[in-house]
Amino acid sequence: MMGLLTMFFEFFKTGLFAVGGGLATIPFLSEMADKYPWFTKEMLTDMIAVAESTPGPIGVNMATYAGYSAYGVLGGVISTLGLVTPSVIIIILVSKFLSKFNENKFLNGAFLGIRPAVIGLILAAATELFKLCMINEKFDGLYNMFDLKSLALFLIFTFSVLKFKKLNPIIVIIIGVFSGLILKLA
Amino acid sequence: MKTLINLYLSFLKLGTVSFGGGYAMLPLLQREIVDKKGYATEEEIMDYYAIGQMTPGVIAVNVATFIGYKQKGVLGAIIATLGMITSPLIVITLIAALISNFADIYYVKCALSGIRIAVLALIVKTIITMAKKNIKNAFGIIIAVLSFVVMLFDFSAVIVVIASALSGILYREVSLK
């Protein structure tokens, strides 16, 4: 029971501070992975893949998956409700004062800071995930530090998605599935 | 009462078919909310998106909340939001259950490893797109780099968001003088 309550508050916090798109939840989920036994950082990339490939907003999908990993079906419901509650409250408040919101200079200023910061946050979280996937658990030196197969695949994928901008993420993920199977990346 | 049920169903439908985040939902939203049900006008939808961009939370959910509130006040806001999240809740729970039950199978592990790498590449792309859009000057670069470095040393993301917001406000005041 305490666990569920804690999770609700963690996702409430995430819903309140993850500004700028579903992927902004990643840094917060990464912190949760460190702090609680609910899920691991490796599972984060699985969550992102599923969240991008299924219908529904990415942030909601992430919360549901994370919550399910922690406490099953009830966990998924609690975490998702936690995520959306702050925004529902804020939007209801904003609706009452609609016109004044857009022109508020403090908000405009705040976003000048928040948007670049979020980029830094996501980059940091991505770096952690990169380390998990690309770096071998035991290594003696620089020569066998990186899992070369994974690294090569990563470079190919990154180049491809940057070059073919219109590529549907779902397709990239499906190619990832086949690459993993063909290259035997387990 | 009937409006509430219709509100829920409209957003249930939208939540089920929109892949890929809030903006991808926009055309479907227009068709359902503006054309079919008349819950809002096109201009209002644009306003909600603009504001939803700035408020915390998932943009698709924020827009749903706005539209729900406009129709039926607080109850409408809640019902619309619940409609939006119902499908993802069910679908994700099923998928997560499947994955966790089959996670030990060798082939599943291989597939997941491949997926992880694909996802990392997608994140890199998103970061670059966001950076092009939101980092326009030295201030932006400094904030982004600082946030990145500080997070690598286990700072709290909440503090970074608050600090960056305050920095932004200060910066705006200073740069406007």
PDB file of N, CA, C and O in Angstrom, chain A residues 15-16 31 42 45-46 49 53-57 61 68 80 87 95-96 98 105-106 109-111 113 115-117 120-121 124 127 154 165 176 180-181 184-185, chain B residues 16 18-19 51 54 56-58 62 66 69 88-89 92 95-97 106-107 110 113-117 125 134 140 144 147-148 151 155-157 164 168-169 172:
ATOM      1  N   GLY A  15       4.811  14.055 -13.583  1.00  0.00           N
ATOM      2  CA  GLY A  15       3.801  14.742 -14.373  1.00  0.00           C
ATOM      3  C   GLY A  15       3.897  16.245 -14.233  1.00  0.00           C
ATOM      4  O   GLY A  15       3.538  16.996 -15.133  1.00  0.00           O
ATOM      5  N   LEU A  16       4.404  16.688 -13.089  1.00  0.00           N
ATOM      6  CA  LEU A  16       4.497  18.111 -12.825  1.00  0.00           C
ATOM      7  C   LEU A  16       5.742  18.732 -13.451  1.00  0.00           C
ATOM      8  O   LEU A  16       5.715  19.865 -13.916  1.00  0.00           O
ATOM      9  N   GLU A  31      15.764   8.237 -12.662  1.00  0.00           N
ATOM     10  CA  GLU A  31      15.974   8.446 -11.220  1.00  0.00           C
ATOM     11  C   GLU A  31      15.218   7.413 -10.403  1.00  0.00           C
ATOM     12  O   GLU A  31      15.710   6.890  -9.411  1.00  0.00           O
ATOM     13  N   GLU A  42      17.732  -0.816 -17.791  1.00  0.00           N
ATOM     14  CA  GLU A  42      17.655  -1.557 -19.060  1.00  0.00           C
ATOM     15  C   GLU A  42      16.223  -1.600 -19.536  1.00  0.00           C
ATOM     16  O   GLU A  42      15.934  -1.487 -20.722  1.00  0.00           O
ATOM     17  N   THR A  45      14.626   1.342 -21.906  1.00  0.00           N
ATOM     18  CA  THR A  45      14.618   1.375 -23.368  1.00  0.00           C
ATOM     19  C   THR A  45      13.497   0.513 -23.922  1.00  0.00           C
ATOM     20  O   THR A  45      12.885   0.860 -24.934  1.00  0.00           O
ATOM     21  N   ASP A  46      13.201  -0.604 -23.250  1.00  0.00           N
ATOM     22  CA  ASP A  46      12.066  -1.410 -23.692  1.00  0.00           C
ATOM     23  C   ASP A  46      10.796  -0.588 -23.600  1.00  0.00           C
ATOM     24  O   ASP A  46       9.954  -0.604 -24.495  1.00  0.00           O
ATOM     25  N   ALA A  49      10.591   1.919 -26.381  1.00  0.00           N
ATOM     26  CA  ALA A  49      10.248   1.276 -27.652  1.00  0.00           C
ATOM     27  C   ALA A  49       8.754   0.987 -27.720  1.00  0.00           C
ATOM     28  O   ALA A  49       8.082   1.297 -28.705  1.00  0.00           O
ATOM     29  N   SER A  53       5.719   2.727 -30.085  1.00  0.00           N
ATOM     30  CA  SER A  53       5.107   1.881 -31.101  1.00  0.00           C
ATOM     31  C   SER A  53       3.629   1.649 -30.907  1.00  0.00           C
ATOM     32  O   SER A  53       2.973   1.104 -31.773  1.00  0.00           O
ATOM     33  N   THR A  54       3.111   2.004 -29.771  1.00  0.00           N
ATOM     34  CA  THR A  54       1.698   1.741 -29.510  1.00  0.00           C
ATOM     35  C   THR A  54       0.920   3.035 -29.566  1.00  0.00           C
ATOM     36  O   THR A  54       1.474   4.116 -29.444  1.00  0.00           O
ATOM     37  N   PRO A  55      -0.393   2.936 -29.734  1.00  0.00           N
ATOM     38  CA  PRO A  55      -1.197   4.152 -29.729  1.00  0.00           C
ATOM     39  C   PRO A  55      -1.145   4.828 -28.375  1.00  0.00           C
ATOM     40  O   PRO A  55      -0.770   4.231 -27.385  1.00  0.00           O
ATOM     41  N   GLY A  56      -1.570   6.069 -28.362  1.00  0.00           N
ATOM     42  CA  GLY A  56      -1.593   6.803 -27.110  1.00  0.00           C
ATOM     43  C   GLY A  56      -0.365   7.670 -26.956  1.00  0.00           C
ATOM     44  O   GLY A  56       0.666   7.449 -27.582  1.00  0.00           O
ATOM     45  N   PRO A  57      -0.478   8.681 -26.092  1.00  0.00           N
ATOM     46  CA  PRO A  57       0.639   9.595 -25.866  1.00  0.00           C
ATOM     47  C   PRO A  57       1.820   8.856 -25.237  1.00  0.00           C
ATOM     48  O   PRO A  57       1.642   8.007 -24.379  1.00  0.00           O
ATOM     49  N   ASN A  61       2.043   6.160 -22.006  1.00  0.00           N
ATOM     50  CA  ASN A  61       2.489   4.778 -22.218  1.00  0.00           C
ATOM     51  C   ASN A  61       3.650   4.427 -21.299  1.00  0.00           C
ATOM     52  O   ASN A  61       3.693   3.345 -20.704  1.00  0.00           O
ATOM     53  N   TYR A  68       3.205  -0.836 -14.296  1.00  0.00           N
ATOM     54  CA  TYR A  68       2.922  -2.271 -14.396  1.00  0.00           C
ATOM     55  C   TYR A  68       4.120  -3.082 -13.940  1.00  0.00           C
ATOM     56  O   TYR A  68       3.978  -4.072 -13.229  1.00  0.00           O
ATOM     57  N   THR A  80      -0.215   5.924 -14.002  1.00  0.00           N
ATOM     58  CA  THR A  80      -0.782   6.760 -15.060  1.00  0.00           C
ATOM     59  C   THR A  80      -1.637   7.872 -14.474  1.00  0.00           C
ATOM     60  O   THR A  80      -1.541   9.032 -14.885  1.00  0.00           O
ATOM     61  N   SER A  87      -1.406  17.749 -14.332  1.00  0.00           N
ATOM     62  CA  SER A  87      -1.751  18.552 -15.500  1.00  0.00           C
ATOM     63  C   SER A  87      -3.250  18.817 -15.565  1.00  0.00           C
ATOM     64  O   SER A  87      -3.666  19.895 -15.974  1.00  0.00           O
ATOM     65  N   SER A  95      -7.714  27.148 -17.503  1.00  0.00           N
ATOM     66  CA  SER A  95      -8.933  27.405 -18.281  1.00  0.00           C
ATOM     67  C   SER A  95      -9.711  28.563 -17.728  1.00  0.00           C
ATOM     68  O   SER A  95     -10.393  29.279 -18.444  1.00  0.00           O
ATOM     69  N   LYS A  96      -9.609  28.729 -16.395  1.00  0.00           N
ATOM     70  CA  LYS A  96     -10.369  29.819 -15.807  1.00  0.00           C
ATOM     71  C   LYS A  96      -9.739  31.174 -16.117  1.00  0.00           C
ATOM     72  O   LYS A  96     -10.399  32.199 -16.066  1.00  0.00           O
ATOM     73  N   LEU A  98      -7.720  31.900 -18.986  1.00  0.00           N
ATOM     74  CA  LEU A  98      -7.125  31.590 -20.283  1.00  0.00           C
ATOM     75  C   LEU A  98      -6.318  32.715 -20.888  1.00  0.00           C
ATOM     76  O   LEU A  98      -5.163  32.558 -21.214  1.00  0.00           O
ATOM     77  N   LYS A 105       4.728  37.172 -18.759  1.00  0.00           N
ATOM     78  CA  LYS A 105       6.147  37.286 -19.096  1.00  0.00           C
ATOM     79  C   LYS A 105       7.002  36.330 -18.294  1.00  0.00           C
ATOM     80  O   LYS A 105       8.030  35.869 -18.751  1.00  0.00           O
ATOM     81  N   PHE A 106       6.571  36.017 -17.080  1.00  0.00           N
ATOM     82  CA  PHE A 106       7.356  35.080 -16.285  1.00  0.00           C
ATOM     83  C   PHE A 106       7.389  33.710 -16.931  1.00  0.00           C
ATOM     84  O   PHE A 106       8.419  33.053 -16.976  1.00  0.00           O
ATOM     85  N   GLY A 109       9.657  33.719 -19.909  1.00  0.00           N
ATOM     86  CA  GLY A 109      11.046  33.665 -19.450  1.00  0.00           C
ATOM     87  C   GLY A 109      11.418  32.277 -18.965  1.00  0.00           C
ATOM     88  O   GLY A 109      12.466  31.741 -19.311  1.00  0.00           O
ATOM     89  N   ALA A 110      10.502  31.699 -18.164  1.00  0.00           N
ATOM     90  CA  ALA A 110      10.793  30.381 -17.603  1.00  0.00           C
ATOM     91  C   ALA A 110      11.092  29.376 -18.702  1.00  0.00           C
ATOM     92  O   ALA A 110      12.006  28.570 -18.598  1.00  0.00           O
ATOM     93  N   PHE A 111      10.311  29.427 -19.772  1.00  0.00           N
ATOM     94  CA  PHE A 111      10.504  28.440 -20.837  1.00  0.00           C
ATOM     95  C   PHE A 111      11.773  28.643 -21.624  1.00  0.00           C
ATOM     96  O   PHE A 111      12.310  27.697 -22.199  1.00  0.00           O
ATOM     97  N   GLY A 113      14.445  29.049 -20.267  1.00  0.00           N
ATOM     98  CA  GLY A 113      15.398  28.254 -19.502  1.00  0.00           C
ATOM     99  C   GLY A 113      15.065  26.771 -19.533  1.00  0.00           C
ATOM    100  O   GLY A 113      15.940  25.930 -19.705  1.00  0.00           O
ATOM    101  N   ARG A 115      13.388  24.800 -21.623  1.00  0.00           N
ATOM    102  CA  ARG A 115      13.528  24.005 -22.845  1.00  0.00           C
ATOM    103  C   ARG A 115      14.946  23.521 -23.092  1.00  0.00           C
ATOM    104  O   ARG A 115      15.163  22.336 -23.336  1.00  0.00           O
ATOM    105  N   PRO A 116      15.960  24.400 -23.031  1.00  0.00           N
ATOM    106  CA  PRO A 116      17.325  23.868 -23.182  1.00  0.00           C
ATOM    107  C   PRO A 116      17.694  22.895 -22.065  1.00  0.00           C
ATOM    108  O   PRO A 116      18.395  21.909 -22.312  1.00  0.00           O
ATOM    109  N   ALA A 117      17.216  23.174 -20.852  1.00  0.00           N
ATOM    110  CA  ALA A 117      17.559  22.303 -19.727  1.00  0.00           C
ATOM    111  C   ALA A 117      17.043  20.887 -19.972  1.00  0.00           C
ATOM    112  O   ALA A 117      17.743  19.905 -19.706  1.00  0.00           O
ATOM    113  N   GLY A 120      19.309  18.935 -22.076  1.00  0.00           N
ATOM    114  CA  GLY A 120      20.448  18.429 -21.312  1.00  0.00           C
ATOM    115  C   GLY A 120      20.066  17.216 -20.484  1.00  0.00           C
ATOM    116  O   GLY A 120      20.801  16.231 -20.396  1.00  0.00           O
ATOM    117  N   LEU A 121      18.860  17.264 -19.877  1.00  0.00           N
ATOM    118  CA  LEU A 121      18.394  16.162 -19.034  1.00  0.00           C
ATOM    119  C   LEU A 121      18.236  14.882 -19.849  1.00  0.00           C
ATOM    120  O   LEU A 121      18.668  13.809 -19.434  1.00  0.00           O
ATOM    121  N   ALA A 124      21.547  13.434 -20.809  1.00  0.00           N
ATOM    122  CA  ALA A 124      22.201  12.740 -19.700  1.00  0.00           C
ATOM    123  C   ALA A 124      21.595  11.352 -19.513  1.00  0.00           C
ATOM    124  O   ALA A 124      22.316  10.365 -19.331  1.00  0.00           O
ATOM    125  N   THR A 127      22.751   9.065 -22.165  1.00  0.00           N
ATOM    126  CA  THR A 127      24.136   8.640 -21.961  1.00  0.00           C
ATOM    127  C   THR A 127      24.193   7.435 -21.033  1.00  0.00           C
ATOM    128  O   THR A 127      24.942   6.490 -21.259  1.00  0.00           O
ATOM    129  N   PHE A 154      24.525   0.783 -33.555  1.00  0.00           N
ATOM    130  CA  PHE A 154      24.049   2.082 -33.093  1.00  0.00           C
ATOM    131  C   PHE A 154      24.437   3.179 -34.081  1.00  0.00           C
ATOM    132  O   PHE A 154      23.631   4.044 -34.420  1.00  0.00           O
ATOM    133  N   LYS A 165      14.745  11.442 -42.485  1.00  0.00           N
ATOM    134  CA  LYS A 165      14.012  12.070 -41.403  1.00  0.00           C
ATOM    135  C   LYS A 165      12.565  11.614 -41.286  1.00  0.00           C
ATOM    136  O   LYS A 165      11.979  11.629 -40.225  1.00  0.00           O
ATOM    137  N   GLY A 176      15.190  -2.890 -35.670  1.00  0.00           N
ATOM    138  CA  GLY A 176      15.990  -3.215 -34.484  1.00  0.00           C
ATOM    139  C   GLY A 176      15.759  -4.639 -34.039  1.00  0.00           C
ATOM    140  O   GLY A 176      16.693  -5.369 -33.690  1.00  0.00           O
ATOM    141  N   GLY A 180      18.662  -7.405 -34.002  1.00  0.00           N
ATOM    142  CA  GLY A 180      19.020  -8.104 -32.770  1.00  0.00           C
ATOM    143  C   GLY A 180      19.026  -9.603 -32.965  1.00  0.00           C
ATOM    144  O   GLY A 180      19.924 -10.313 -32.498  1.00  0.00           O
ATOM    145  N   LEU A 181      18.025 -10.102 -33.694  1.00  0.00           N
ATOM    146  CA  LEU A 181      17.925 -11.540 -33.909  1.00  0.00           C
ATOM    147  C   LEU A 181      19.038 -12.036 -34.823  1.00  0.00           C
ATOM    148  O   LEU A 181      19.660 -13.060 -34.546  1.00  0.00           O
ATOM    149  N   LYS A 184      22.425 -11.770 -33.163  1.00  0.00           N
ATOM    150  CA  LYS A 184      22.456 -12.510 -31.904  1.00  0.00           C
ATOM    151  C   LYS A 184      23.046 -11.669 -30.792  1.00  0.00           C
ATOM    152  O   LYS A 184      24.085 -11.972 -30.231  1.00  0.00           O
ATOM    153  N   LEU A 185      22.330 -10.600 -30.488  1.00  0.00           N
ATOM    154  CA  LEU A 185      22.870  -9.623 -29.569  1.00  0.00           C
ATOM    155  C   LEU A 185      22.624  -9.920 -28.095  1.00  0.00           C
ATOM    156  O   LEU A 185      22.966  -9.147 -27.247  1.00  0.00           O
TER     157      LEU A 185
ATOM    158  N   THR B  16      -7.137   5.630 -28.864  1.00  0.00           N
ATOM    159  CA  THR B  16      -6.870   4.324 -29.450  1.00  0.00           C
ATOM    160  C   THR B  16      -6.154   4.416 -30.778  1.00  0.00           C
ATOM    161  O   THR B  16      -5.385   3.519 -31.137  1.00  0.00           O
ATOM    162  N   SER B  18      -4.348   7.278 -32.093  1.00  0.00           N
ATOM    163  CA  SER B  18      -3.249   8.200 -32.336  1.00  0.00           C
ATOM    164  C   SER B  18      -1.916   7.601 -31.962  1.00  0.00           C
ATOM    165  O   SER B  18      -1.612   7.371 -30.800  1.00  0.00           O
ATOM    166  N   PHE B  19      -1.100   7.369 -32.982  1.00  0.00           N
ATOM    167  CA  PHE B  19       0.252   6.893 -32.763  1.00  0.00           C
ATOM    168  C   PHE B  19       1.216   8.062 -32.792  1.00  0.00           C
ATOM    169  O   PHE B  19       1.069   8.959 -33.589  1.00  0.00           O
ATOM    170  N   ILE B  51      -0.938  26.288 -25.348  1.00  0.00           N
ATOM    171  CA  ILE B  51      -0.836  26.314 -23.892  1.00  0.00           C
ATOM    172  C   ILE B  51      -0.379  24.958 -23.379  1.00  0.00           C
ATOM    173  O   ILE B  51       0.457  24.871 -22.472  1.00  0.00           O
ATOM    174  N   MET B  54       3.137  24.497 -23.027  1.00  0.00           N
ATOM    175  CA  MET B  54       3.835  25.187 -21.946  1.00  0.00           C
ATOM    176  C   MET B  54       3.530  24.624 -20.577  1.00  0.00           C
ATOM    177  O   MET B  54       4.308  24.791 -19.660  1.00  0.00           O
ATOM    178  N   PRO B  56       2.956  21.631 -17.776  1.00  0.00           N
ATOM    179  CA  PRO B  56       3.504  20.286 -17.615  1.00  0.00           C
ATOM    180  C   PRO B  56       2.500  19.253 -18.102  1.00  0.00           C
ATOM    181  O   PRO B  56       1.319  19.541 -18.263  1.00  0.00           O
ATOM    182  N   GLY B  57       2.987  18.056 -18.315  1.00  0.00           N
ATOM    183  CA  GLY B  57       2.071  16.994 -18.677  1.00  0.00           C
ATOM    184  C   GLY B  57       2.100  16.702 -20.156  1.00  0.00           C
ATOM    185  O   GLY B  57       2.634  17.448 -20.966  1.00  0.00           O
ATOM    186  N   VAL B  58       1.492  15.626 -20.479  1.00  0.00           N
ATOM    187  CA  VAL B  58       1.442  15.137 -21.838  1.00  0.00           C
ATOM    188  C   VAL B  58       0.508  16.014 -22.652  1.00  0.00           C
ATOM    189  O   VAL B  58      -0.631  16.235 -22.258  1.00  0.00           O
ATOM    190  N   ASN B  62      -3.409  17.093 -22.082  1.00  0.00           N
ATOM    191  CA  ASN B  62      -3.753  18.478 -21.752  1.00  0.00           C
ATOM    192  C   ASN B  62      -4.861  18.990 -22.655  1.00  0.00           C
ATOM    193  O   ASN B  62      -5.813  19.634 -22.204  1.00  0.00           O
ATOM    194  N   PHE B  66      -8.578  20.312 -21.563  1.00  0.00           N
ATOM    195  CA  PHE B  66      -9.137  21.609 -21.948  1.00  0.00           C
ATOM    196  C   PHE B  66     -10.528  21.448 -22.548  1.00  0.00           C
ATOM    197  O   PHE B  66     -11.489  22.111 -22.171  1.00  0.00           O
ATOM    198  N   TYR B  69     -13.093  20.327 -20.096  1.00  0.00           N
ATOM    199  CA  TYR B  69     -13.493  21.383 -19.165  1.00  0.00           C
ATOM    200  C   TYR B  69     -14.471  22.329 -19.821  1.00  0.00           C
ATOM    201  O   TYR B  69     -15.460  22.758 -19.229  1.00  0.00           O
ATOM    202  N   PRO B  88      -4.409   3.326 -23.937  1.00  0.00           N
ATOM    203  CA  PRO B  88      -3.006   3.050 -23.613  1.00  0.00           C
ATOM    204  C   PRO B  88      -2.856   2.168 -22.378  1.00  0.00           C
ATOM    205  O   PRO B  88      -2.042   1.257 -22.369  1.00  0.00           O
ATOM    206  N   LEU B  89      -3.666   2.426 -21.346  1.00  0.00           N
ATOM    207  CA  LEU B  89      -3.585   1.625 -20.132  1.00  0.00           C
ATOM    208  C   LEU B  89      -3.752   0.149 -20.458  1.00  0.00           C
ATOM    209  O   LEU B  89      -2.966  -0.693 -20.046  1.00  0.00           O
ATOM    210  N   ILE B  92      -0.862  -1.198 -23.147  1.00  0.00           N
ATOM    211  CA  ILE B  92       0.474  -1.290 -22.556  1.00  0.00           C
ATOM    212  C   ILE B  92       0.530  -2.392 -21.510  1.00  0.00           C
ATOM    213  O   ILE B  92       1.520  -3.125 -21.422  1.00  0.00           O
ATOM    214  N   ILE B  95       0.929  -5.638 -23.325  1.00  0.00           N
ATOM    215  CA  ILE B  95       2.266  -5.811 -23.909  1.00  0.00           C
ATOM    216  C   ILE B  95       3.310  -6.024 -22.836  1.00  0.00           C
ATOM    217  O   ILE B  95       4.185  -6.892 -22.945  1.00  0.00           O
ATOM    218  N   ALA B  96       3.238  -5.224 -21.776  1.00  0.00           N
ATOM    219  CA  ALA B  96       4.222  -5.356 -20.695  1.00  0.00           C
ATOM    220  C   ALA B  96       4.152  -6.752 -20.088  1.00  0.00           C
ATOM    221  O   ALA B  96       5.177  -7.372 -19.787  1.00  0.00           O
ATOM    222  N   ALA B  97       2.935  -7.254 -19.938  1.00  0.00           N
ATOM    223  CA  ALA B  97       2.779  -8.595 -19.371  1.00  0.00           C
ATOM    224  C   ALA B  97       3.409  -9.636 -20.288  1.00  0.00           C
ATOM    225  O   ALA B  97       4.119 -10.532 -19.846  1.00  0.00           O
ATOM    226  N   TYR B 106      15.839 -16.717 -25.230  1.00  0.00           N
ATOM    227  CA  TYR B 106      17.018 -16.183 -25.939  1.00  0.00           C
ATOM    228  C   TYR B 106      16.633 -15.242 -27.066  1.00  0.00           C
ATOM    229  O   TYR B 106      17.182 -14.156 -27.201  1.00  0.00           O
ATOM    230  N   TYR B 107      15.673 -15.666 -27.886  1.00  0.00           N
ATOM    231  CA  TYR B 107      15.319 -14.845 -29.043  1.00  0.00           C
ATOM    232  C   TYR B 107      14.701 -13.525 -28.631  1.00  0.00           C
ATOM    233  O   TYR B 107      14.895 -12.493 -29.271  1.00  0.00           O
ATOM    234  N   CYS B 110      17.532 -11.272 -27.686  1.00  0.00           N
ATOM    235  CA  CYS B 110      18.200 -10.718 -28.873  1.00  0.00           C
ATOM    236  C   CYS B 110      17.379  -9.570 -29.434  1.00  0.00           C
ATOM    237  O   CYS B 110      17.915  -8.506 -29.752  1.00  0.00           O
ATOM    238  N   SER B 113      17.613  -6.499 -27.298  1.00  0.00           N
ATOM    239  CA  SER B 113      18.891  -5.801 -27.451  1.00  0.00           C
ATOM    240  C   SER B 113      18.886  -4.948 -28.697  1.00  0.00           C
ATOM    241  O   SER B 113      19.363  -3.811 -28.690  1.00  0.00           O
ATOM    242  N   GLY B 114      18.350  -5.504 -29.770  1.00  0.00           N
ATOM    243  CA  GLY B 114      18.268  -4.739 -31.015  1.00  0.00           C
ATOM    244  C   GLY B 114      17.370  -3.524 -30.847  1.00  0.00           C
ATOM    245  O   GLY B 114      17.690  -2.418 -31.294  1.00  0.00           O
ATOM    246  N   ILE B 115      16.247  -3.742 -30.162  1.00  0.00           N
ATOM    247  CA  ILE B 115      15.309  -2.637 -29.938  1.00  0.00           C
ATOM    248  C   ILE B 115      15.982  -1.519 -29.152  1.00  0.00           C
ATOM    249  O   ILE B 115      15.809  -0.333 -29.449  1.00  0.00           O
ATOM    250  N   ARG B 116      16.782  -1.904 -28.146  1.00  0.00           N
ATOM    251  CA  ARG B 116      17.427  -0.885 -27.312  1.00  0.00           C
ATOM    252  C   ARG B 116      18.281   0.037 -28.161  1.00  0.00           C
ATOM    253  O   ARG B 116      18.310   1.244 -27.956  1.00  0.00           O
ATOM    254  N   ILE B 117      19.018  -0.566 -29.087  1.00  0.00           N
ATOM    255  CA  ILE B 117      19.907   0.244 -29.906  1.00  0.00           C
ATOM    256  C   ILE B 117      19.101   1.144 -30.832  1.00  0.00           C
ATOM    257  O   ILE B 117      19.437   2.329 -31.013  1.00  0.00           O
ATOM    258  N   LYS B 125      18.146  11.323 -32.340  1.00  0.00           N
ATOM    259  CA  LYS B 125      17.491  12.143 -33.355  1.00  0.00           C
ATOM    260  C   LYS B 125      16.581  13.182 -32.702  1.00  0.00           C
ATOM    261  O   LYS B 125      16.586  14.365 -33.071  1.00  0.00           O
ATOM    262  N   ASN B 134      15.245  24.644 -29.986  1.00  0.00           N
ATOM    263  CA  ASN B 134      15.167  25.361 -28.722  1.00  0.00           C
ATOM    264  C   ASN B 134      16.456  25.996 -28.241  1.00  0.00           C
ATOM    265  O   ASN B 134      16.442  26.767 -27.294  1.00  0.00           O
ATOM    266  N   GLY B 140      21.193  29.315 -24.185  1.00  0.00           N
ATOM    267  CA  GLY B 140      20.630  27.981 -24.349  1.00  0.00           C
ATOM    268  C   GLY B 140      21.696  26.906 -24.236  1.00  0.00           C
ATOM    269  O   GLY B 140      21.502  25.882 -23.579  1.00  0.00           O
ATOM    270  N   ALA B 144      21.854  24.001 -21.410  1.00  0.00           N
ATOM    271  CA  ALA B 144      21.788  22.596 -21.817  1.00  0.00           C
ATOM    272  C   ALA B 144      23.005  21.832 -21.294  1.00  0.00           C
ATOM    273  O   ALA B 144      22.881  20.743 -20.741  1.00  0.00           O
ATOM    274  N   SER B 147      22.921  21.461 -17.484  1.00  0.00           N
ATOM    275  CA  SER B 147      21.945  20.442 -17.075  1.00  0.00           C
ATOM    276  C   SER B 147      22.502  19.059 -17.321  1.00  0.00           C
ATOM    277  O   SER B 147      22.369  18.167 -16.483  1.00  0.00           O
ATOM    278  N   PHE B 148      23.118  18.875 -18.492  1.00  0.00           N
ATOM    279  CA  PHE B 148      23.678  17.578 -18.851  1.00  0.00           C
ATOM    280  C   PHE B 148      24.730  17.151 -17.840  1.00  0.00           C
ATOM    281  O   PHE B 148      24.684  16.059 -17.280  1.00  0.00           O
ATOM    282  N   MET B 151      23.380  16.456 -14.293  1.00  0.00           N
ATOM    283  CA  MET B 151      22.617  15.222 -14.198  1.00  0.00           C
ATOM    284  C   MET B 151      23.523  14.009 -14.155  1.00  0.00           C
ATOM    285  O   MET B 151      23.184  12.998 -13.549  1.00  0.00           O
ATOM    286  N   PHE B 155      22.249  14.761  -9.938  1.00  0.00           N
ATOM    287  CA  PHE B 155      21.427  15.838  -9.412  1.00  0.00           C
ATOM    288  C   PHE B 155      19.968  15.463  -9.552  1.00  0.00           C
ATOM    289  O   PHE B 155      19.613  14.593 -10.315  1.00  0.00           O
ATOM    290  N   SER B 156      19.120  16.170  -8.840  1.00  0.00           N
ATOM    291  CA  SER B 156      17.694  15.916  -8.975  1.00  0.00           C
ATOM    292  C   SER B 156      17.156  16.658 -10.189  1.00  0.00           C
ATOM    293  O   SER B 156      17.377  17.855 -10.359  1.00  0.00           O
ATOM    294  N   ALA B 157      16.429  15.934 -11.030  1.00  0.00           N
ATOM    295  CA  ALA B 157      15.881  16.548 -12.241  1.00  0.00           C
ATOM    296  C   ALA B 157      14.924  17.680 -11.896  1.00  0.00           C
ATOM    297  O   ALA B 157      14.843  18.691 -12.604  1.00  0.00           O
ATOM    298  N   SER B 164      16.434  26.046 -13.969  1.00  0.00           N
ATOM    299  CA  SER B 164      16.470  26.547 -15.348  1.00  0.00           C
ATOM    300  C   SER B 164      15.341  27.531 -15.586  1.00  0.00           C
ATOM    301  O   SER B 164      15.494  28.503 -16.316  1.00  0.00           O
ATOM    302  N   GLY B 168      15.865  31.299 -16.723  1.00  0.00           N
ATOM    303  CA  GLY B 168      15.206  31.830 -17.899  1.00  0.00           C
ATOM    304  C   GLY B 168      14.526  33.152 -17.609  1.00  0.00           C
ATOM    305  O   GLY B 168      14.597  34.095 -18.402  1.00  0.00           O
ATOM    306  N   ILE B 169      13.860  33.212 -16.451  1.00  0.00           N
ATOM    307  CA  ILE B 169      13.171  34.448 -16.078  1.00  0.00           C
ATOM    308  C   ILE B 169      14.184  35.580 -15.916  1.00  0.00           C
ATOM    309  O   ILE B 169      13.997  36.693 -16.442  1.00  0.00           O
ATOM    310  N   ARG B 172      15.579  36.675 -19.254  1.00  0.00           N
ATOM    311  CA  ARG B 172      14.646  37.474 -20.032  1.00  0.00           C
ATOM    312  C   ARG B 172      14.622  38.920 -19.538  1.00  0.00           C
ATOM    313  O   ARG B 172      14.627  39.854 -20.324  1.00  0.00           O
TER     314      ARG B 172
END
